[in-house]
Amino acid sequence: MPKHNDSYQYPLDETWTTAEIIKVTTFYQAVEAANESSIMTAELLGAYREFKTVVPAKSEEKRLSREYEAVSGYRIYQTMQAARATNKQRFQYRD
């Protein structure tokens, strides 16, 4: 069960530009939407593509995903795998 808490801080890199931070934060928020209610599948996949422009390295993505899961309780990898596998317009991740 996710341990959603509005007071947690997203894992970010202090070397990122404001635009990059916005892209990553938007992606984290899209993952939260997919886990808490629902989101347009295309919106989630688009947010992930933008996230990958900031974090192209798989190792960095895995590190950020672990940190994000630790603070939010949401699992990015599993959420994105399920989103890619669906053919529905709206997506809601269920563990």
PDB file of C-alpha atoms in Angstrom:
ATOM      1  CA  MET A   1       0.000   0.000   0.000  1.00  0.00           C
ATOM      2  CA  PRO A   2       1.496   3.359  -0.968  1.00  0.00           C
ATOM      3  CA  LYS A   3       2.499   5.585   1.871  1.00  0.00           C
ATOM      4  CA  HIS A   4       1.546   8.820   0.153  1.00  0.00           C
ATOM      5  CA  ASN A   5       2.602  11.845   2.152  1.00  0.00           C
ATOM      6  CA  ASP A   6       2.356  15.340   0.714  1.00  0.00           C
ATOM      7  CA  SER A   7       5.438  16.461   2.625  1.00  0.00           C
ATOM      8  CA  TYR A   8       8.050  14.285   0.910  1.00  0.00           C
ATOM      9  CA  GLN A   9      10.634  15.726  -1.457  1.00  0.00           C
ATOM     10  CA  TYR A  10      11.187  14.363  -4.938  1.00  0.00           C
ATOM     11  CA  PRO A  11      14.663  13.038  -5.704  1.00  0.00           C
ATOM     12  CA  LEU A  12      16.250  15.705  -7.910  1.00  0.00           C
ATOM     13  CA  ASP A  13      19.758  16.588  -9.049  1.00  0.00           C
ATOM     14  CA  GLU A  14      21.032  20.033  -8.097  1.00  0.00           C
ATOM     15  CA  THR A  15      22.853  20.320 -11.442  1.00  0.00           C
ATOM     16  CA  TRP A  16      19.598  20.217 -13.436  1.00  0.00           C
ATOM     17  CA  THR A  17      18.170  23.352 -14.967  1.00  0.00           C
ATOM     18  CA  THR A  18      14.752  24.645 -13.931  1.00  0.00           C
ATOM     19  CA  ALA A  19      13.273  23.220 -17.153  1.00  0.00           C
ATOM     20  CA  GLU A  20      14.777  19.809 -16.415  1.00  0.00           C
ATOM     21  CA  ILE A  21      13.458  19.854 -12.842  1.00  0.00           C
ATOM     22  CA  ILE A  22       9.999  20.655 -14.198  1.00  0.00           C
ATOM     23  CA  LYS A  23      10.172  17.688 -16.619  1.00  0.00           C
ATOM     24  CA  VAL A  24      11.228  15.266 -13.883  1.00  0.00           C
ATOM     25  CA  THR A  25       8.695  16.618 -11.387  1.00  0.00           C
ATOM     26  CA  THR A  26       5.934  16.382 -13.994  1.00  0.00           C
ATOM     27  CA  PHE A  27       6.839  12.737 -14.529  1.00  0.00           C
ATOM     28  CA  TYR A  28       6.791  11.982 -10.790  1.00  0.00           C
ATOM     29  CA  GLN A  29       3.369  13.638 -10.557  1.00  0.00           C
ATOM     30  CA  ALA A  30       2.119  11.569 -13.511  1.00  0.00           C
ATOM     31  CA  VAL A  31       3.238   8.372 -11.753  1.00  0.00           C
ATOM     32  CA  GLU A  32       1.395   9.513  -8.634  1.00  0.00           C
ATOM     33  CA  ALA A  33      -1.747  10.204 -10.681  1.00  0.00           C
ATOM     34  CA  ALA A  34      -1.556   6.731 -12.230  1.00  0.00           C
ATOM     35  CA  ASN A  35      -1.285   5.152  -8.785  1.00  0.00           C
ATOM     36  CA  GLU A  36      -3.775   7.337  -6.890  1.00  0.00           C
ATOM     37  CA  SER A  37      -6.537   7.786  -9.477  1.00  0.00           C
ATOM     38  CA  SER A  38      -5.996   7.646 -13.230  1.00  0.00           C
ATOM     39  CA  ILE A  39      -4.253   9.511 -16.027  1.00  0.00           C
ATOM     40  CA  MET A  40      -4.413   9.552 -19.794  1.00  0.00           C
ATOM     41  CA  THR A  41      -2.030   6.817 -20.923  1.00  0.00           C
ATOM     42  CA  ALA A  42      -0.519   9.090 -23.580  1.00  0.00           C
ATOM     43  CA  GLU A  43       0.122  11.775 -20.955  1.00  0.00           C
ATOM     44  CA  LEU A  44       2.000   9.340 -18.709  1.00  0.00           C
ATOM     45  CA  LEU A  45       4.051   7.939 -21.595  1.00  0.00           C
ATOM     46  CA  GLY A  46       4.811  11.466 -22.813  1.00  0.00           C
ATOM     47  CA  ALA A  47       5.949  12.524 -19.346  1.00  0.00           C
ATOM     48  CA  TYR A  48       8.249   9.488 -19.284  1.00  0.00           C
ATOM     49  CA  ARG A  49       9.746  10.438 -22.670  1.00  0.00           C
ATOM     50  CA  GLU A  50      10.448  13.944 -21.333  1.00  0.00           C
ATOM     51  CA  PHE A  51      11.940  12.435 -18.153  1.00  0.00           C
ATOM     52  CA  LYS A  52      14.280  10.333 -20.310  1.00  0.00           C
ATOM     53  CA  THR A  53      15.588  13.484 -22.042  1.00  0.00           C
ATOM     54  CA  VAL A  54      16.833  14.601 -18.627  1.00  0.00           C
ATOM     55  CA  VAL A  55      17.831  11.150 -17.315  1.00  0.00           C
ATOM     56  CA  PRO A  56      18.987   9.097 -20.317  1.00  0.00           C
ATOM     57  CA  ALA A  57      21.238   6.708 -18.347  1.00  0.00           C
ATOM     58  CA  LYS A  58      19.503   3.555 -17.112  1.00  0.00           C
ATOM     59  CA  SER A  59      21.650   3.464 -13.961  1.00  0.00           C
ATOM     60  CA  GLU A  60      20.634   7.011 -13.023  1.00  0.00           C
ATOM     61  CA  GLU A  61      16.981   6.204 -13.757  1.00  0.00           C
ATOM     62  CA  LYS A  62      17.174   3.160 -11.471  1.00  0.00           C
ATOM     63  CA  ARG A  63      18.780   5.196  -8.678  1.00  0.00           C
ATOM     64  CA  LEU A  64      16.136   7.923  -8.916  1.00  0.00           C
ATOM     65  CA  SER A  65      13.387   5.288  -9.081  1.00  0.00           C
ATOM     66  CA  ARG A  66      14.627   3.663  -5.876  1.00  0.00           C
ATOM     67  CA  GLU A  67      14.813   7.042  -4.136  1.00  0.00           C
ATOM     68  CA  TYR A  68      11.358   7.987  -5.409  1.00  0.00           C
ATOM     69  CA  GLU A  69       9.862   4.704  -4.207  1.00  0.00           C
ATOM     70  CA  ALA A  70      11.476   5.174  -0.796  1.00  0.00           C
ATOM     71  CA  VAL A  71       9.770   8.542  -0.282  1.00  0.00           C
ATOM     72  CA  SER A  72       6.492   7.985  -2.146  1.00  0.00           C
ATOM     73  CA  GLY A  73       5.813   4.259  -2.028  1.00  0.00           C
ATOM     74  CA  TYR A  74       5.171   4.199  -5.797  1.00  0.00           C
ATOM     75  CA  ARG A  75       7.178   1.959  -8.119  1.00  0.00           C
ATOM     76  CA  ILE A  76       8.084   3.675 -11.389  1.00  0.00           C
ATOM     77  CA  TYR A  77       9.261   0.567 -13.248  1.00  0.00           C
ATOM     78  CA  GLN A  78       6.128  -1.473 -12.538  1.00  0.00           C
ATOM     79  CA  THR A  79       3.854   1.485 -13.274  1.00  0.00           C
ATOM     80  CA  MET A  80       5.518   2.150 -16.631  1.00  0.00           C
ATOM     81  CA  GLN A  81       5.544  -1.544 -17.622  1.00  0.00           C
ATOM     82  CA  ALA A  82       1.794  -1.728 -17.020  1.00  0.00           C
ATOM     83  CA  ALA A  83       1.187   1.556 -18.863  1.00  0.00           C
ATOM     84  CA  ARG A  84       3.101   0.336 -21.911  1.00  0.00           C
ATOM     85  CA  ALA A  85       1.133  -2.924 -21.917  1.00  0.00           C
ATOM     86  CA  THR A  86      -2.321  -1.335 -21.836  1.00  0.00           C
ATOM     87  CA  ASN A  87      -4.371  -0.369 -24.862  1.00  0.00           C
ATOM     88  CA  LYS A  88      -6.778   1.802 -22.861  1.00  0.00           C
ATOM     89  CA  GLN A  89      -6.856   5.594 -23.197  1.00  0.00           C
ATOM     90  CA  ARG A  90      -6.936   6.093 -19.428  1.00  0.00           C
ATOM     91  CA  PHE A  91      -4.530   4.235 -17.185  1.00  0.00           C
ATOM     92  CA  GLN A  92      -4.711   3.362 -13.521  1.00  0.00           C
ATOM     93  CA  TYR A  93      -2.003   1.245 -11.934  1.00  0.00           C
ATOM     94  CA  ARG A  94      -3.082  -1.440  -9.504  1.00  0.00           C
ATOM     95  CA  ASP A  95      -0.463  -3.372  -7.579  1.00  0.00           C
TER      96      ASP A  95
END
